[in-house]
Amino acid sequence: MAKAMKIAIIDDEQDMRQSISQWLALSGYDTETFASAEDALKKLGPDYPGIVISDIKMPGMDGMQFLKKLMGQDSALPVIMITGHGDVPMAVEAMRVGAFDFLEKPFNPDRMSELAKKAAHARRLVLDNRALRRELSDGGQLMKKLIGVSPVMERLREDILDLGQADGHVLIDGETGTGKTLVAHALHAVGARAGKKFVLVSCSALEEDALSKRLFGPMMPEDSQLPAVEEARGGSLILEDVEALPDAVQGKLLSFVNDEGTPPETRIIAISNLQEQGKTCEDALRADLFYRLAALRITVPPLRQRGEDILTLFTRLSEQFADEYGCDAPKVSAQEAAQLLQAPWPGNVRQLINVAERAVLQSRRGQGSITSLLMSDHEDMQPVMTTEGKPLKEYVEAFERMLIDNTMRRHKGSISNVMDELCLPRRTLNEKMAKYGLQRSDYL
């Protein structure tokens, strides 16, 4: 669940500090008070997880000086200024410097709560965007999101690390919902361009003229961004649904690629969905452009090829949703584990995410089953899965690994607690963990 937003309250009058703090605490905020701007500056860093409410007239450093200091270290920090009667010109100047808004004494507490709510919402968006940008620039964190021990996932991670160090353009293809855009982010983050621009354009979301303008310009004075090829210069330009590029835009892109030379200043990462009708990206693009974009290539595996990774992903996702909804994650039976492994998953990881969330929601209501969700998603699926050529031993081992993995994480690596819950002697547990590649250190 999201933590309460912090509010720093700065006022040299103790009664005022306490009354504001008490009122906002009743509204669910985590308040902290300071008698001076100097004291507050010791605690308020560039990524302060909250907002600031400050009086303007204070001894020592006044509110305007304080505001300028705060704006200098984090211009996106919402600061609400409290002014006395007749200080409106000063409040206007504070807004020009960067204050979020101001309150004039005596103020209505409800008005203060309303402003705090707006400021907190704005701050949360800023902090979330910063966290996302940091995450998308951290190759290690992104690689951890590519969960799985199946051979196809091991190969995918190796390909990302190898091609991330190369200079050529890359084509990423695979079925819908397999995580191709995540792979593009990881490819950018593990390479030499990690600290540079990552610009994503969806080729299927815009009409031909709008797409051409977004990629190559010209831009009008009122436009808020550069053409994508300029914006991404020196970094990575990601073209989603590249097979949707109109012929005329393909020609412009080919000219751009040719002008870039070798190695290219800007790397293009093209993302293509494999066509169900059998038409591929190679069929959709002119040959000279295709072979330039596909100089290097990564195919993201479909979920149905990832074996017991399906159970690992389902468990992680259901635990995340259970935490979000404040309930327990649903328990998976042996039959349901077999059905998860055998489901065709045409929507791949995106579909698995939906099934995991629905499983948590129906479990919270005390009804339904994972089997019923899979049957509703796949009408031709049989309640008991018996695929020809798939030994029962493989299902048993996958289910066993999932149980040990879940139990180890639940007990944070406590071997004795896991032994008790699963009724296994230490030697047997150690042997099974070694067999399935599970290490106690991963759960501490």
PDB file of N, CA, C and O in Angstrom, residues 17-74:
ATOM      1  N   ARG A  17       2.379  25.998  14.251  1.00  0.00           N
ATOM      2  CA  ARG A  17       2.934  24.725  13.774  1.00  0.00           C
ATOM      3  C   ARG A  17       2.091  23.548  14.244  1.00  0.00           C
ATOM      4  O   ARG A  17       1.752  22.648  13.486  1.00  0.00           O
ATOM      5  N   GLN A  18       1.755  23.554  15.524  1.00  0.00           N
ATOM      6  CA  GLN A  18       1.020  22.426  16.100  1.00  0.00           C
ATOM      7  C   GLN A  18      -0.391  22.310  15.537  1.00  0.00           C
ATOM      8  O   GLN A  18      -0.870  21.207  15.258  1.00  0.00           O
ATOM      9  N   SER A  19      -1.060  23.444  15.371  1.00  0.00           N
ATOM     10  CA  SER A  19      -2.448  23.382  14.875  1.00  0.00           C
ATOM     11  C   SER A  19      -2.493  22.884  13.433  1.00  0.00           C
ATOM     12  O   SER A  19      -3.344  22.067  13.070  1.00  0.00           O
ATOM     13  N   ILE A  20      -1.552  23.363  12.587  1.00  0.00           N
ATOM     14  CA  ILE A  20      -1.502  22.885  11.203  1.00  0.00           C
ATOM     15  C   ILE A  20      -1.171  21.398  11.173  1.00  0.00           C
ATOM     16  O   ILE A  20      -1.786  20.614  10.448  1.00  0.00           O
ATOM     17  N   SER A  21      -0.198  21.005  11.995  1.00  0.00           N
ATOM     18  CA  SER A  21       0.219  19.598  12.037  1.00  0.00           C
ATOM     19  C   SER A  21      -0.928  18.690  12.465  1.00  0.00           C
ATOM     20  O   SER A  21      -1.173  17.641  11.852  1.00  0.00           O
ATOM     21  N   GLN A  22      -1.642  19.076  13.515  1.00  0.00           N
ATOM     22  CA  GLN A  22      -2.743  18.247  14.017  1.00  0.00           C
ATOM     23  C   GLN A  22      -3.846  18.121  12.968  1.00  0.00           C
ATOM     24  O   GLN A  22      -4.398  17.031  12.755  1.00  0.00           O
ATOM     25  N   TRP A  23      -4.162  19.210  12.302  1.00  0.00           N
ATOM     26  CA  TRP A  23      -5.244  19.183  11.308  1.00  0.00           C
ATOM     27  C   TRP A  23      -4.877  18.276  10.130  1.00  0.00           C
ATOM     28  O   TRP A  23      -5.682  17.451   9.687  1.00  0.00           O
ATOM     29  N   LEU A  24      -3.649  18.406   9.644  1.00  0.00           N
ATOM     30  CA  LEU A  24      -3.243  17.597   8.488  1.00  0.00           C
ATOM     31  C   LEU A  24      -3.020  16.136   8.863  1.00  0.00           C
ATOM     32  O   LEU A  24      -3.239  15.239   8.049  1.00  0.00           O
ATOM     33  N   ALA A  25      -2.588  15.882  10.099  1.00  0.00           N
ATOM     34  CA  ALA A  25      -2.429  14.493  10.557  1.00  0.00           C
ATOM     35  C   ALA A  25      -3.779  13.793  10.574  1.00  0.00           C
ATOM     36  O   ALA A  25      -3.872  12.594  10.246  1.00  0.00           O
ATOM     37  N   LEU A  26      -4.836  14.525  10.930  1.00  0.00           N
ATOM     38  CA  LEU A  26      -6.185  13.943  10.914  1.00  0.00           C
ATOM     39  C   LEU A  26      -6.612  13.592   9.485  1.00  0.00           C
ATOM     40  O   LEU A  26      -7.464  12.720   9.285  1.00  0.00           O
ATOM     41  N   SER A  27      -6.023  14.258   8.515  1.00  0.00           N
ATOM     42  CA  SER A  27      -6.339  13.976   7.105  1.00  0.00           C
ATOM     43  C   SER A  27      -5.490  12.847   6.540  1.00  0.00           C
ATOM     44  O   SER A  27      -5.573  12.540   5.351  1.00  0.00           O
ATOM     45  N   GLY A  28      -4.628  12.262   7.400  1.00  0.00           N
ATOM     46  CA  GLY A  28      -3.857  11.093   6.969  1.00  0.00           C
ATOM     47  C   GLY A  28      -2.447  11.373   6.523  1.00  0.00           C
ATOM     48  O   GLY A  28      -1.767  10.474   5.996  1.00  0.00           O
ATOM     49  N   TYR A  29      -1.957  12.601   6.731  1.00  0.00           N
ATOM     50  CA  TYR A  29      -0.600  12.931   6.316  1.00  0.00           C
ATOM     51  C   TYR A  29       0.390  12.669   7.448  1.00  0.00           C
ATOM     52  O   TYR A  29       0.047  12.698   8.629  1.00  0.00           O
ATOM     53  N   ASP A  30       1.636  12.422   7.062  1.00  0.00           N
ATOM     54  CA  ASP A  30       2.731  12.217   8.021  1.00  0.00           C
ATOM     55  C   ASP A  30       3.454  13.554   8.169  1.00  0.00           C
ATOM     56  O   ASP A  30       4.253  13.943   7.310  1.00  0.00           O
ATOM     57  N   THR A  31       3.157  14.283   9.239  1.00  0.00           N
ATOM     58  CA  THR A  31       3.665  15.651   9.385  1.00  0.00           C
ATOM     59  C   THR A  31       4.937  15.701  10.222  1.00  0.00           C
ATOM     60  O   THR A  31       5.153  14.874  11.113  1.00  0.00           O
ATOM     61  N   GLU A  32       5.785  16.668   9.909  1.00  0.00           N
ATOM     62  CA  GLU A  32       6.939  16.989  10.750  1.00  0.00           C
ATOM     63  C   GLU A  32       7.081  18.511  10.774  1.00  0.00           C
ATOM     64  O   GLU A  32       6.838  19.181   9.769  1.00  0.00           O
ATOM     65  N   THR A  33       7.445  19.050  11.943  1.00  0.00           N
ATOM     66  CA  THR A  33       7.455  20.505  12.120  1.00  0.00           C
ATOM     67  C   THR A  33       8.870  21.016  12.383  1.00  0.00           C
ATOM     68  O   THR A  33       9.710  20.317  12.947  1.00  0.00           O
ATOM     69  N   PHE A  34       9.104  22.277  11.970  1.00  0.00           N
ATOM     70  CA  PHE A  34      10.398  22.939  12.157  1.00  0.00           C
ATOM     71  C   PHE A  34      10.149  24.372  12.590  1.00  0.00           C
ATOM     72  O   PHE A  34       9.275  25.050  12.044  1.00  0.00           O
ATOM     73  N   ALA A  35      10.962  24.834  13.532  1.00  0.00           N
ATOM     74  CA  ALA A  35      10.795  26.200  14.041  1.00  0.00           C
ATOM     75  C   ALA A  35      11.495  27.224  13.161  1.00  0.00           C
ATOM     76  O   ALA A  35      11.253  28.428  13.308  1.00  0.00           O
ATOM     77  N   SER A  36      12.366  26.774  12.275  1.00  0.00           N
ATOM     78  CA  SER A  36      13.087  27.715  11.414  1.00  0.00           C
ATOM     79  C   SER A  36      13.387  27.076  10.072  1.00  0.00           C
ATOM     80  O   SER A  36      13.447  25.844   9.943  1.00  0.00           O
ATOM     81  N   ALA A  37      13.622  27.948   9.097  1.00  0.00           N
ATOM     82  CA  ALA A  37      13.982  27.456   7.763  1.00  0.00           C
ATOM     83  C   ALA A  37      15.338  26.752   7.798  1.00  0.00           C
ATOM     84  O   ALA A  37      15.546  25.763   7.091  1.00  0.00           O
ATOM     85  N   GLU A  38      16.251  27.275   8.641  1.00  0.00           N
ATOM     86  CA  GLU A  38      17.568  26.661   8.736  1.00  0.00           C
ATOM     87  C   GLU A  38      17.470  25.206   9.197  1.00  0.00           C
ATOM     88  O   GLU A  38      18.153  24.321   8.663  1.00  0.00           O
ATOM     89  N   ASP A  39      16.623  24.932  10.196  1.00  0.00           N
ATOM     90  CA  ASP A  39      16.433  23.555  10.678  1.00  0.00           C
ATOM     91  C   ASP A  39      15.823  22.665   9.590  1.00  0.00           C
ATOM     92  O   ASP A  39      16.219  21.508   9.422  1.00  0.00           O
ATOM     93  N   ALA A  40      14.870  23.230   8.864  1.00  0.00           N
ATOM     94  CA  ALA A  40      14.178  22.445   7.837  1.00  0.00           C
ATOM     95  C   ALA A  40      15.120  22.042   6.713  1.00  0.00           C
ATOM     96  O   ALA A  40      15.068  20.915   6.201  1.00  0.00           O
ATOM     97  N   LEU A  41      16.031  22.953   6.335  1.00  0.00           N
ATOM     98  CA  LEU A  41      16.926  22.668   5.214  1.00  0.00           C
ATOM     99  C   LEU A  41      17.858  21.495   5.496  1.00  0.00           C
ATOM    100  O   LEU A  41      18.357  20.855   4.568  1.00  0.00           O
ATOM    101  N   LYS A  42      18.085  21.203   6.781  1.00  0.00           N
ATOM    102  CA  LYS A  42      18.928  20.059   7.129  1.00  0.00           C
ATOM    103  C   LYS A  42      18.248  18.731   6.776  1.00  0.00           C
ATOM    104  O   LYS A  42      18.913  17.706   6.644  1.00  0.00           O
ATOM    105  N   LYS A  43      16.908  18.753   6.663  1.00  0.00           N
ATOM    106  CA  LYS A  43      16.148  17.518   6.419  1.00  0.00           C
ATOM    107  C   LYS A  43      15.561  17.421   5.014  1.00  0.00           C
ATOM    108  O   LYS A  43      15.237  16.333   4.552  1.00  0.00           O
ATOM    109  N   LEU A  44      15.395  18.550   4.341  1.00  0.00           N
ATOM    110  CA  LEU A  44      14.667  18.555   3.071  1.00  0.00           C
ATOM    111  C   LEU A  44      15.635  18.465   1.891  1.00  0.00           C
ATOM    112  O   LEU A  44      16.189  19.470   1.453  1.00  0.00           O
ATOM    113  N   GLY A  45      15.849  17.260   1.400  1.00  0.00           N
ATOM    114  CA  GLY A  45      16.736  17.050   0.265  1.00  0.00           C
ATOM    115  C   GLY A  45      15.996  17.139  -1.060  1.00  0.00           C
ATOM    116  O   GLY A  45      14.774  17.342  -1.101  1.00  0.00           O
ATOM    117  N   PRO A  46      16.711  16.939  -2.176  1.00  0.00           N
ATOM    118  CA  PRO A  46      16.116  17.061  -3.514  1.00  0.00           C
ATOM    119  C   PRO A  46      14.964  16.094  -3.781  1.00  0.00           C
ATOM    120  O   PRO A  46      14.077  16.414  -4.564  1.00  0.00           O
ATOM    121  N   ASP A  47      14.966  14.911  -3.149  1.00  0.00           N
ATOM    122  CA  ASP A  47      13.890  13.945  -3.387  1.00  0.00           C
ATOM    123  C   ASP A  47      13.021  13.780  -2.150  1.00  0.00           C
ATOM    124  O   ASP A  47      12.533  12.679  -1.858  1.00  0.00           O
ATOM    125  N   TYR A  48      12.805  14.874  -1.429  1.00  0.00           N
ATOM    126  CA  TYR A  48      11.977  14.806  -0.223  1.00  0.00           C
ATOM    127  C   TYR A  48      10.625  14.185  -0.567  1.00  0.00           C
ATOM    128  O   TYR A  48       9.939  14.644  -1.490  1.00  0.00           O
ATOM    129  N   PRO A  49      10.210  13.126   0.163  1.00  0.00           N
ATOM    130  CA  PRO A  49       8.980  12.405  -0.199  1.00  0.00           C
ATOM    131  C   PRO A  49       7.720  13.082   0.319  1.00  0.00           C
ATOM    132  O   PRO A  49       6.900  12.483   0.998  1.00  0.00           O
ATOM    133  N   GLY A  50       7.573  14.357  -0.015  1.00  0.00           N
ATOM    134  CA  GLY A  50       6.394  15.068   0.466  1.00  0.00           C
ATOM    135  C   GLY A  50       6.361  16.492  -0.038  1.00  0.00           C
ATOM    136  O   GLY A  50       6.969  16.835  -1.050  1.00  0.00           O
ATOM    137  N   ILE A  51       5.625  17.327   0.709  1.00  0.00           N
ATOM    138  CA  ILE A  51       5.457  18.731   0.332  1.00  0.00           C
ATOM    139  C   ILE A  51       5.838  19.612   1.516  1.00  0.00           C
ATOM    140  O   ILE A  51       6.096  19.120   2.620  1.00  0.00           O
ATOM    141  N   VAL A  52       5.857  20.929   1.287  1.00  0.00           N
ATOM    142  CA  VAL A  52       6.269  21.886   2.313  1.00  0.00           C
ATOM    143  C   VAL A  52       5.200  22.949   2.478  1.00  0.00           C
ATOM    144  O   VAL A  52       4.650  23.447   1.491  1.00  0.00           O
ATOM    145  N   ILE A  53       4.912  23.285   3.743  1.00  0.00           N
ATOM    146  CA  ILE A  53       4.057  24.441   4.062  1.00  0.00           C
ATOM    147  C   ILE A  53       4.888  25.361   4.942  1.00  0.00           C
ATOM    148  O   ILE A  53       5.357  24.951   6.008  1.00  0.00           O
ATOM    149  N   SER A  54       5.094  26.590   4.494  1.00  0.00           N
ATOM    150  CA  SER A  54       5.993  27.492   5.221  1.00  0.00           C
ATOM    151  C   SER A  54       5.408  28.892   5.355  1.00  0.00           C
ATOM    152  O   SER A  54       4.797  29.417   4.412  1.00  0.00           O
ATOM    153  N   ASP A  55       5.627  29.494   6.525  1.00  0.00           N
ATOM    154  CA  ASP A  55       5.297  30.898   6.719  1.00  0.00           C
ATOM    155  C   ASP A  55       6.287  31.742   5.925  1.00  0.00           C
ATOM    156  O   ASP A  55       7.419  31.314   5.667  1.00  0.00           O
ATOM    157  N   ILE A  56       5.861  32.930   5.509  1.00  0.00           N
ATOM    158  CA  ILE A  56       6.771  33.808   4.769  1.00  0.00           C
ATOM    159  C   ILE A  56       7.621  34.628   5.725  1.00  0.00           C
ATOM    160  O   ILE A  56       8.842  34.717   5.591  1.00  0.00           O
ATOM    161  N   LYS A  57       6.975  35.249   6.741  1.00  0.00           N
ATOM    162  CA  LYS A  57       7.706  36.125   7.663  1.00  0.00           C
ATOM    163  C   LYS A  57       8.200  35.325   8.855  1.00  0.00           C
ATOM    164  O   LYS A  57       7.429  34.887   9.699  1.00  0.00           O
ATOM    165  N   MET A  58       9.538  35.109   8.889  1.00  0.00           N
ATOM    166  CA  MET A  58      10.164  34.388   9.995  1.00  0.00           C
ATOM    167  C   MET A  58      11.495  35.058  10.304  1.00  0.00           C
ATOM    168  O   MET A  58      12.134  35.626   9.412  1.00  0.00           O
ATOM    169  N   PRO A  59      11.933  34.997  11.549  1.00  0.00           N
ATOM    170  CA  PRO A  59      13.263  35.549  11.887  1.00  0.00           C
ATOM    171  C   PRO A  59      14.359  34.705  11.239  1.00  0.00           C
ATOM    172  O   PRO A  59      14.150  33.542  10.904  1.00  0.00           O
ATOM    173  N   GLY A  60      15.546  35.310  11.070  1.00  0.00           N
ATOM    174  CA  GLY A  60      16.619  34.588  10.400  1.00  0.00           C
ATOM    175  C   GLY A  60      16.330  34.506   8.915  1.00  0.00           C
ATOM    176  O   GLY A  60      16.028  35.505   8.267  1.00  0.00           O
ATOM    177  N   MET A  61      16.385  33.297   8.360  1.00  0.00           N
ATOM    178  CA  MET A  61      16.039  33.105   6.947  1.00  0.00           C
ATOM    179  C   MET A  61      14.530  33.187   6.783  1.00  0.00           C
ATOM    180  O   MET A  61      13.790  32.410   7.378  1.00  0.00           O
ATOM    181  N   ASP A  62      14.059  34.163   5.989  1.00  0.00           N
ATOM    182  CA  ASP A  62      12.602  34.292   5.828  1.00  0.00           C
ATOM    183  C   ASP A  62      12.093  33.314   4.781  1.00  0.00           C
ATOM    184  O   ASP A  62      12.862  32.577   4.147  1.00  0.00           O
ATOM    185  N   GLY A  63      10.769  33.316   4.607  1.00  0.00           N
ATOM    186  CA  GLY A  63      10.145  32.347   3.720  1.00  0.00           C
ATOM    187  C   GLY A  63      10.574  32.467   2.270  1.00  0.00           C
ATOM    188  O   GLY A  63      10.705  31.459   1.566  1.00  0.00           O
ATOM    189  N   MET A  64      10.823  33.701   1.797  1.00  0.00           N
ATOM    190  CA  MET A  64      11.233  33.881   0.407  1.00  0.00           C
ATOM    191  C   MET A  64      12.634  33.321   0.167  1.00  0.00           C
ATOM    192  O   MET A  64      12.890  32.640  -0.836  1.00  0.00           O
ATOM    193  N   GLN A  65      13.545  33.587   1.103  1.00  0.00           N
ATOM    194  CA  GLN A  65      14.891  33.022   0.977  1.00  0.00           C
ATOM    195  C   GLN A  65      14.854  31.493   1.038  1.00  0.00           C
ATOM    196  O   GLN A  65      15.551  30.801   0.291  1.00  0.00           O
ATOM    197  N   PHE A  66      14.012  30.993   1.937  1.00  0.00           N
ATOM    198  CA  PHE A  66      13.839  29.552   2.096  1.00  0.00           C
ATOM    199  C   PHE A  66      13.306  28.932   0.805  1.00  0.00           C
ATOM    200  O   PHE A  66      13.801  27.902   0.326  1.00  0.00           O
ATOM    201  N   LEU A  67      12.301  29.586   0.219  1.00  0.00           N
ATOM    202  CA  LEU A  67      11.703  29.096  -1.024  1.00  0.00           C
ATOM    203  C   LEU A  67      12.754  29.022  -2.138  1.00  0.00           C
ATOM    204  O   LEU A  67      12.820  28.033  -2.880  1.00  0.00           O
ATOM    205  N   LYS A  68      13.568  30.073  -2.250  1.00  0.00           N
ATOM    206  CA  LYS A  68      14.584  30.087  -3.305  1.00  0.00           C
ATOM    207  C   LYS A  68      15.604  28.959  -3.107  1.00  0.00           C
ATOM    208  O   LYS A  68      16.047  28.341  -4.073  1.00  0.00           O
ATOM    209  N   LYS A  69      15.970  28.692  -1.849  1.00  0.00           N
ATOM    210  CA  LYS A  69      16.887  27.575  -1.558  1.00  0.00           C
ATOM    211  C   LYS A  69      16.268  26.250  -1.984  1.00  0.00           C
ATOM    212  O   LYS A  69      16.925  25.405  -2.611  1.00  0.00           O
ATOM    213  N   LEU A  70      14.977  26.046  -1.635  1.00  0.00           N
ATOM    214  CA  LEU A  70      14.296  24.799  -1.977  1.00  0.00           C
ATOM    215  C   LEU A  70      14.189  24.636  -3.485  1.00  0.00           C
ATOM    216  O   LEU A  70      14.416  23.549  -4.025  1.00  0.00           O
ATOM    217  N   MET A  71      13.824  25.729  -4.180  1.00  0.00           N
ATOM    218  CA  MET A  71      13.676  25.650  -5.639  1.00  0.00           C
ATOM    219  C   MET A  71      15.021  25.374  -6.309  1.00  0.00           C
ATOM    220  O   MET A  71      15.097  24.734  -7.356  1.00  0.00           O
ATOM    221  N   GLY A  72      16.106  25.856  -5.684  1.00  0.00           N
ATOM    222  CA  GLY A  72      17.430  25.629  -6.233  1.00  0.00           C
ATOM    223  C   GLY A  72      17.853  24.166  -6.185  1.00  0.00           C
ATOM    224  O   GLY A  72      18.591  23.699  -7.048  1.00  0.00           O
ATOM    225  N   GLN A  73      17.368  23.421  -5.173  1.00  0.00           N
ATOM    226  CA  GLN A  73      17.769  22.022  -5.070  1.00  0.00           C
ATOM    227  C   GLN A  73      16.723  21.059  -5.621  1.00  0.00           C
ATOM    228  O   GLN A  73      17.048  19.916  -5.952  1.00  0.00           O
ATOM    229  N   ASP A  74      15.463  21.515  -5.750  1.00  0.00           N
ATOM    230  CA  ASP A  74      14.423  20.665  -6.346  1.00  0.00           C
ATOM    231  C   ASP A  74      13.267  21.553  -6.784  1.00  0.00           C
ATOM    232  O   ASP A  74      12.362  21.866  -5.994  1.00  0.00           O
TER     233      ASP A  74
END
